[in-house]
mmCIF file of C-alpha atoms in Angstrom:
data_model
loop_
_atom_site.group_PDB
_atom_site.id
_atom_site.type_symbol
_atom_site.label_atom_id
_atom_site.label_comp_id
_atom_site.label_asym_id
_atom_site.label_seq_id
_atom_site.Cartn_x
_atom_site.Cartn_y
_atom_site.Cartn_z
ATOM 1 C CA UNK M 49 -17.748 11.506 2.348
ATOM 2 C CA UNK M 50 -18.884 7.980 3.239
ATOM 3 C CA UNK M 51 -16.580 5.427 1.584
ATOM 4 C CA UNK M 52 -19.574 3.092 1.276
ATOM 5 C CA UNK M 53 -21.791 5.595 -0.520
ATOM 6 C CA UNK M 54 -22.732 4.783 -4.109
ATOM 7 C CA UNK M 55 -22.169 8.430 -5.009
ATOM 8 C CA UNK M 56 -18.610 8.448 -3.638
ATOM 9 C CA UNK M 57 -15.889 8.782 -6.259
ATOM 10 C CA UNK M 58 -13.726 6.038 -7.727
ATOM 11 C CA UNK M 59 -10.042 6.719 -7.106
ATOM 12 C CA UNK M 60 -7.278 6.100 -9.647
ATOM 13 C CA UNK M 61 -3.555 6.475 -9.168
ATOM 14 C CA UNK M 62 -0.428 6.092 -11.248
ATOM 15 C CA UNK M 63 3.206 7.135 -11.196
ATOM 16 C CA UNK M 64 2.172 10.088 -13.364
ATOM 17 C CA UNK M 65 -0.263 10.762 -16.195
ATOM 18 C CA UNK M 66 -0.292 7.223 -17.638
ATOM 19 C CA UNK M 67 -3.202 5.916 -15.587
ATOM 20 C CA UNK M 68 -5.467 8.415 -17.311
ATOM 21 C CA UNK M 69 -5.568 5.906 -20.196
ATOM 22 C CA UNK M 70 -7.342 3.526 -17.786
ATOM 23 C CA UNK M 71 -9.599 6.135 -16.196
ATOM 24 C CA UNK M 72 -10.596 7.258 -19.702
ATOM 25 C CA UNK M 73 -11.961 3.750 -20.415
ATOM 26 C CA UNK M 74 -13.790 3.674 -17.065
ATOM 27 C CA UNK M 75 -15.439 7.024 -17.851
ATOM 28 C CA UNK M 76 -16.627 5.658 -21.226
ATOM 29 C CA UNK M 77 -18.077 2.592 -19.487
ATOM 30 C CA UNK M 78 -19.520 4.391 -16.434
ATOM 31 C CA UNK M 79 -19.983 8.094 -17.309
ATOM 32 C CA UNK M 80 -22.297 8.670 -14.337
ATOM 33 C CA UNK M 81 -19.602 7.803 -11.767
ATOM 34 C CA UNK M 82 -17.505 10.446 -10.013
ATOM 35 C CA UNK M 83 -13.732 10.154 -10.428
ATOM 36 C CA UNK M 84 -10.644 11.276 -8.515
ATOM 37 C CA UNK M 85 -7.212 10.850 -10.071
ATOM 38 C CA UNK M 86 -3.858 11.118 -8.318
ATOM 39 C CA UNK M 87 -0.733 11.240 -10.460
ATOM 40 C CA UNK M 88 2.600 10.924 -8.671
ATOM 41 C CA UNK M 89 4.631 12.752 -11.322
ATOM 42 C CA UNK M 90 7.047 14.064 -8.691
ATOM 43 C CA UNK M 91 8.285 10.477 -8.264
ATOM 44 C CA UNK M 92 7.894 9.272 -11.869
ATOM 45 C CA UNK M 93 8.938 6.925 -13.308
ATOM 46 C CA UNK M 94 8.274 4.066 -10.862
ATOM 47 C CA UNK M 95 9.702 1.454 -13.238
ATOM 48 C CA UNK M 96 13.340 2.210 -12.422
ATOM 49 C CA UNK M 97 12.851 2.802 -8.674
ATOM 50 C CA UNK M 98 13.525 0.520 -5.704
ATOM 51 C CA UNK M 99 10.676 -1.940 -4.984
ATOM 52 C CA UNK M 100 10.200 -0.713 -1.401
ATOM 53 C CA UNK M 101 10.024 2.884 -2.599
ATOM 54 C CA UNK M 102 7.241 2.001 -5.032
ATOM 55 C CA UNK M 103 5.341 0.206 -2.254
ATOM 56 C CA UNK M 104 5.619 3.291 -0.042
ATOM 57 C CA UNK M 105 4.414 5.567 -2.849
ATOM 58 C CA UNK M 106 1.472 3.202 -3.453
ATOM 59 C CA UNK M 107 0.361 3.238 0.185
ATOM 60 C CA UNK M 108 0.626 7.039 0.257
ATOM 61 C CA UNK M 109 -1.477 7.330 -2.917
ATOM 62 C CA UNK M 110 -4.238 5.096 -1.558
ATOM 63 C CA UNK M 111 -4.290 7.022 1.724
ATOM 64 C CA UNK M 112 -4.648 10.260 -0.241
ATOM 65 C CA UNK M 113 -7.571 8.881 -2.276
ATOM 66 C CA UNK M 114 -9.325 7.384 0.757
ATOM 67 C CA UNK M 115 -9.100 10.742 2.539
ATOM 68 C CA UNK M 116 -10.771 12.262 -0.519
ATOM 69 C CA UNK M 117 -13.625 9.776 -0.033
ATOM 70 C CA UNK M 118 -12.875 7.157 -2.712
ATOM 71 C CA UNK M 119 -15.175 4.106 -2.527
ATOM 72 C CA UNK M 120 -12.665 1.982 -4.472
ATOM 73 C CA UNK M 121 -9.195 2.477 -5.926
ATOM 74 C CA UNK M 122 -7.748 1.383 -9.249
ATOM 75 C CA UNK M 123 -3.972 1.012 -9.291
ATOM 76 C CA UNK M 124 -3.697 2.301 -12.859
ATOM 77 C CA UNK M 125 0.000 1.475 -12.955
ATOM 78 C CA UNK M 126 1.469 -1.867 -14.014
ATOM 79 C CA UNK M 127 4.617 -1.365 -11.944
ATOM 80 C CA UNK M 128 2.757 -0.507 -8.718
ATOM 81 C CA UNK M 129 0.337 -3.398 -9.296
ATOM 82 C CA UNK M 130 3.163 -5.885 -9.763
ATOM 83 C CA UNK M 131 5.056 -4.936 -6.587
ATOM 84 C CA UNK M 132 2.414 -3.635 -4.174
ATOM 85 C CA UNK M 133 -1.102 -4.966 -4.772
ATOM 86 C CA UNK M 134 -0.797 -8.014 -2.497
ATOM 87 C CA UNK M 135 0.389 -5.909 0.446
ATOM 88 C CA UNK M 136 -2.229 -3.225 -0.227
ATOM 89 C CA UNK M 137 -5.111 -5.713 -0.336
ATOM 90 C CA UNK M 138 -3.901 -7.424 2.818
ATOM 91 C CA UNK M 139 -3.651 -4.107 4.665
ATOM 92 C CA UNK M 140 -6.954 -2.600 3.495
ATOM 93 C CA UNK M 141 -9.036 -5.770 3.790
ATOM 94 C CA UNK M 142 -12.484 -5.431 2.198
ATOM 95 C CA UNK M 143 -11.756 -2.049 0.603
ATOM 96 C CA UNK M 144 -11.897 -2.680 -3.189
ATOM 97 C CA UNK M 145 -8.490 -2.346 -4.861
ATOM 98 C CA UNK M 146 -8.268 -3.209 -8.568
ATOM 99 C CA UNK M 147 -4.937 -3.607 -10.337
ATOM 100 C CA UNK M 148 -3.804 -3.856 -13.937
ATOM 101 C CA UNK M 149 -1.530 -6.382 -15.611
ATOM 102 C CA UNK M 150 -0.216 -6.815 -19.173
ATOM 103 C CA UNK M 151 -3.039 -8.010 -21.464
ATOM 104 C CA UNK M 152 -1.351 -11.247 -22.529
ATOM 105 C CA UNK M 153 -4.547 -13.319 -22.724
ATOM 106 C CA UNK M 154 -6.148 -11.415 -25.642
ATOM 107 C CA UNK M 155 -2.767 -11.248 -27.388
ATOM 108 C CA UNK M 156 -2.344 -15.037 -27.180
ATOM 109 C CA UNK M 157 -5.942 -15.593 -28.322
ATOM 110 C CA UNK M 158 -5.519 -13.217 -31.268
ATOM 111 C CA UNK M 159 -3.120 -15.459 -33.196
ATOM 112 C CA UNK M 160 -1.671 -18.956 -32.927
ATOM 113 C CA UNK M 161 1.567 -17.862 -34.552
ATOM 114 C CA UNK M 162 3.986 -14.965 -34.390
ATOM 115 C CA UNK M 163 5.811 -13.173 -31.644
ATOM 116 C CA UNK M 164 4.080 -11.299 -28.828
ATOM 117 C CA UNK M 165 6.115 -8.293 -27.697
ATOM 118 C CA UNK M 166 5.437 -7.035 -24.168
ATOM 119 C CA UNK M 167 6.562 -3.421 -23.825
ATOM 120 C CA UNK M 168 6.801 -2.450 -20.141
ATOM 121 C CA UNK M 169 9.021 -0.926 -17.475
ATOM 122 C CA UNK M 170 12.073 -2.918 -16.325
ATOM 123 C CA UNK M 171 10.498 -3.455 -12.881
ATOM 124 C CA UNK M 172 7.217 -4.849 -14.239
ATOM 125 C CA UNK M 173 9.083 -7.340 -16.429
ATOM 126 C CA UNK M 174 11.476 -8.443 -13.676
ATOM 127 C CA UNK M 175 8.801 -9.110 -11.049
ATOM 128 C CA UNK M 176 7.591 -12.622 -10.197
ATOM 129 C CA UNK M 177 3.984 -11.610 -10.960
ATOM 130 C CA UNK M 178 4.812 -11.064 -14.650
ATOM 131 C CA UNK M 179 6.970 -14.204 -14.882
ATOM 132 C CA UNK M 180 4.108 -16.275 -13.462
ATOM 133 C CA UNK M 181 1.728 -14.687 -15.962
ATOM 134 C CA UNK M 182 4.082 -15.445 -18.854
ATOM 135 C CA UNK M 183 4.630 -19.034 -17.699
ATOM 136 C CA UNK M 184 0.887 -19.672 -17.610
ATOM 137 C CA UNK M 185 0.849 -19.783 -21.427
ATOM 138 C CA UNK M 186 2.055 -22.699 -23.552
ATOM 139 C CA UNK M 187 3.561 -20.312 -26.115
ATOM 140 C CA UNK M 188 5.902 -18.620 -23.658
ATOM 141 C CA UNK M 189 8.809 -18.958 -26.112
ATOM 142 C CA UNK M 190 6.885 -16.577 -28.416
ATOM 143 C CA UNK M 191 6.457 -13.954 -25.675
ATOM 144 C CA UNK M 192 9.286 -11.417 -25.778
ATOM 145 C CA UNK M 193 9.604 -8.963 -22.865
ATOM 146 C CA UNK M 194 10.886 -5.577 -24.049
ATOM 147 C CA UNK M 195 11.993 -3.217 -21.232
ATOM 148 C CA UNK M 196 11.381 0.389 -22.255
ATOM 149 C CA UNK M 197 13.185 2.500 -19.662
ATOM 150 C CA UNK M 198 12.915 6.130 -20.745
ATOM 151 C CA UNK M 199 9.590 5.972 -22.600
ATOM 152 C CA UNK M 200 7.486 7.140 -19.642
ATOM 153 C CA UNK M 201 9.471 10.376 -19.510
ATOM 154 C CA UNK M 202 8.384 11.327 -23.059
ATOM 155 C CA UNK M 203 4.715 11.027 -22.087
ATOM 156 C CA UNK M 204 5.190 12.806 -18.754
ATOM 157 C CA UNK M 205 6.429 15.876 -20.589
ATOM 158 C CA UNK M 206 3.588 15.701 -23.117
ATOM 159 C CA UNK M 207 5.763 14.513 -26.007
ATOM 160 C CA UNK M 208 3.408 12.155 -27.842
ATOM 161 C CA UNK M 209 4.753 12.796 -31.334
ATOM 162 C CA UNK M 210 8.258 13.954 -32.195
ATOM 163 C CA UNK M 211 11.366 12.946 -34.128
ATOM 164 C CA UNK M 212 13.085 12.129 -30.814
ATOM 165 C CA UNK M 213 10.230 9.836 -29.746
ATOM 166 C CA UNK M 214 10.208 8.098 -33.124
ATOM 167 C CA UNK M 215 13.973 7.503 -32.899
ATOM 168 C CA UNK M 216 13.594 6.158 -29.360
ATOM 169 C CA UNK M 217 10.908 3.660 -30.414
ATOM 170 C CA UNK M 218 12.813 2.607 -33.536
ATOM 171 C CA UNK M 219 15.866 1.927 -31.396
ATOM 172 C CA UNK M 220 13.830 -0.182 -28.946
ATOM 173 C CA UNK M 221 12.308 -2.271 -31.733
ATOM 174 C CA UNK M 222 15.342 -2.462 -34.041
ATOM 175 C CA UNK M 223 16.397 -6.010 -33.070
ATOM 176 C CA UNK M 224 12.948 -7.506 -33.652
ATOM 177 C CA UNK M 225 11.899 -8.768 -37.073
ATOM 178 C CA UNK M 226 8.690 -6.814 -37.723
ATOM 179 C CA UNK M 227 7.362 -9.565 -40.014
ATOM 180 C CA UNK M 228 7.384 -12.025 -37.103
ATOM 181 C CA UNK M 229 5.314 -9.859 -34.728
ATOM 182 C CA UNK M 230 1.643 -10.800 -34.354
ATOM 183 C CA UNK M 231 0.882 -8.443 -31.464
ATOM 184 C CA UNK M 232 2.325 -5.912 -29.061
ATOM 185 C CA UNK M 233 1.102 -5.718 -25.473
ATOM 186 C CA UNK M 234 1.444 -2.273 -23.922
ATOM 187 C CA UNK M 235 2.364 -3.254 -20.366
ATOM 188 C CA UNK M 236 2.534 0.273 -18.983
ATOM 189 C CA UNK M 237 -0.462 2.589 -18.749
ATOM 190 C CA UNK M 238 1.547 5.489 -20.189
ATOM 191 C CA UNK M 239 2.177 3.684 -23.484
ATOM 192 C CA UNK M 240 -1.337 3.817 -25.057
ATOM 193 C CA UNK M 241 -0.769 7.540 -25.526
ATOM 194 C CA UNK M 242 1.989 6.760 -28.058
ATOM 195 C CA UNK M 243 0.203 3.820 -29.684
ATOM 196 C CA UNK M 244 -0.001 5.613 -33.039
ATOM 197 C CA UNK M 245 3.747 6.233 -33.032
ATOM 198 C CA UNK M 246 4.405 2.543 -32.337
ATOM 199 C CA UNK M 247 2.009 1.636 -35.157
ATOM 200 C CA UNK M 248 4.008 3.809 -37.567
ATOM 201 C CA UNK M 249 7.052 1.622 -36.922
ATOM 202 C CA UNK M 250 5.488 -1.867 -36.846
ATOM 203 C CA UNK M 251 2.671 -1.306 -39.357
ATOM 204 C CA UNK M 252 -1.114 -1.646 -39.240
ATOM 205 C CA UNK M 253 -1.105 -5.453 -39.371
ATOM 206 C CA UNK M 254 0.297 -5.765 -35.851
ATOM 207 C CA UNK M 255 -2.374 -5.984 -33.147
ATOM 208 C CA UNK M 256 -1.581 -3.501 -30.354
ATOM 209 C CA UNK M 257 -3.426 -4.046 -27.085
ATOM 210 C CA UNK M 258 -3.403 -2.769 -23.523
ATOM 211 C CA UNK M 259 -5.254 -3.722 -20.344
ATOM 212 C CA UNK M 260 -7.313 -0.538 -19.917
ATOM 213 C CA UNK M 261 -10.680 -1.839 -21.147
ATOM 214 C CA UNK M 262 -10.355 -5.092 -19.225
ATOM 215 C CA UNK M 263 -9.516 -3.208 -16.039
ATOM 216 C CA UNK M 264 -12.503 -0.868 -16.465
ATOM 217 C CA UNK M 265 -14.819 -3.868 -16.920
ATOM 218 C CA UNK M 266 -13.348 -5.574 -13.848
ATOM 219 C CA UNK M 267 -13.874 -2.380 -11.836
ATOM 220 C CA UNK M 268 -17.543 -2.261 -12.849
ATOM 221 C CA UNK M 269 -17.969 -5.962 -12.037
ATOM 222 C CA UNK M 270 -16.440 -5.530 -8.566
ATOM 223 C CA UNK M 271 -18.561 -2.472 -7.749
ATOM 224 C CA UNK M 272 -21.681 -4.299 -8.909
ATOM 225 C CA UNK M 273 -20.930 -7.277 -6.635
ATOM 226 C CA UNK M 274 -20.762 -5.027 -3.562
ATOM 227 C CA UNK M 275 -23.738 -2.924 -4.723
ATOM 228 C CA UNK M 276 -21.718 0.271 -4.983
ATOM 229 C CA UNK M 277 -22.368 1.322 -8.585
ATOM 230 C CA UNK M 278 -23.648 4.887 -8.798
ATOM 231 C CA UNK M 279 -27.313 4.784 -9.867
ATOM 232 C CA UNK M 280 -27.433 8.517 -10.606
ATOM 233 C CA UNK M 281 -28.263 9.216 -14.275
ATOM 234 C CA UNK M 282 -26.371 12.492 -14.640
ATOM 235 C CA UNK M 283 -22.772 12.768 -15.818
ATOM 236 C CA UNK M 284 -20.260 12.429 -12.993
ATOM 237 C CA UNK M 285 -17.465 14.758 -11.914
ATOM 238 C CA UNK M 286 -13.717 14.447 -12.527
ATOM 239 C CA UNK M 287 -11.040 15.797 -10.184
ATOM 240 C CA UNK M 288 -7.329 15.475 -10.922
ATOM 241 C CA UNK M 289 -4.520 15.889 -8.395
ATOM 242 C CA UNK M 290 -0.763 15.520 -8.821
ATOM 243 C CA UNK M 291 2.221 15.382 -6.471
ATOM 244 C CA UNK M 292 4.123 17.707 -8.801
ATOM 245 C CA UNK M 293 3.668 21.434 -8.267
ATOM 246 C CA UNK M 294 3.879 22.011 -12.018
ATOM 247 C CA UNK M 295 0.502 23.374 -13.175
ATOM 248 C CA UNK M 296 1.263 22.184 -16.711
ATOM 249 C CA UNK M 297 0.935 18.576 -15.493
ATOM 250 C CA UNK M 298 -2.699 19.151 -14.504
ATOM 251 C CA UNK M 299 -3.392 20.823 -17.867
ATOM 252 C CA UNK M 300 -1.726 17.894 -19.657
ATOM 253 C CA UNK M 301 -3.808 15.445 -17.599
ATOM 254 C CA UNK M 302 -7.132 16.932 -18.700
ATOM 255 C CA UNK M 303 -5.862 17.079 -22.283
ATOM 256 C CA UNK M 304 -4.914 13.366 -22.221
ATOM 257 C CA UNK M 305 -8.421 12.431 -21.069
ATOM 258 C CA UNK M 306 -9.753 13.910 -24.318
ATOM 259 C CA UNK M 307 -7.429 11.958 -26.651
#
């Protein structure tokens, strides 16, 4: 299919099923678009891998989606965005590539006081891109990065609510005074699927935000600029692929889109 066609699909990729939280928001915003999703669950999680490995996986994912006819690609993975988006954009030139980054701006705007916890993979938090983002705010002493190695694996196996997950989250948050938290930024696209479990621990007064809606809006804006929004009025199609040969992953993927 022509990559420049308005009816061509929008491609999404992530290290696994997490990016479906972003594609879900795009579908709400642009239900008439066609969508292709590639989850790299065979290589998940990216957040504890070598940087060069993640770059290679990212190039392979974009090649896969372009061969499927994608007119644009969303890197629906914070880790891949932080380590690979510059190289990908340089290599692919005018081909639209949209990334995602931790939603610090709305968290900072939400309250003038209190701590902002950024839950993300170790790689996302250690990269220069995140440090530059954090340093762009005057209240950087209130921004607390919280590496959550191991959380992605719960979501990849479809465990969105269990005693083990609750214990894991309690352990991650145990050293933080809950009364001092104003907001939590979910800096990994897998994490919105366990938002309710996080809320159980920190309470309803803590604002929990992720970058999915902002990324979907940016995608629409970019497609509009290049006149590539689908003007068809019927509901679009959704196709999901995964590098894992486990059929349960595909079933889980469609289930997560409905949450």
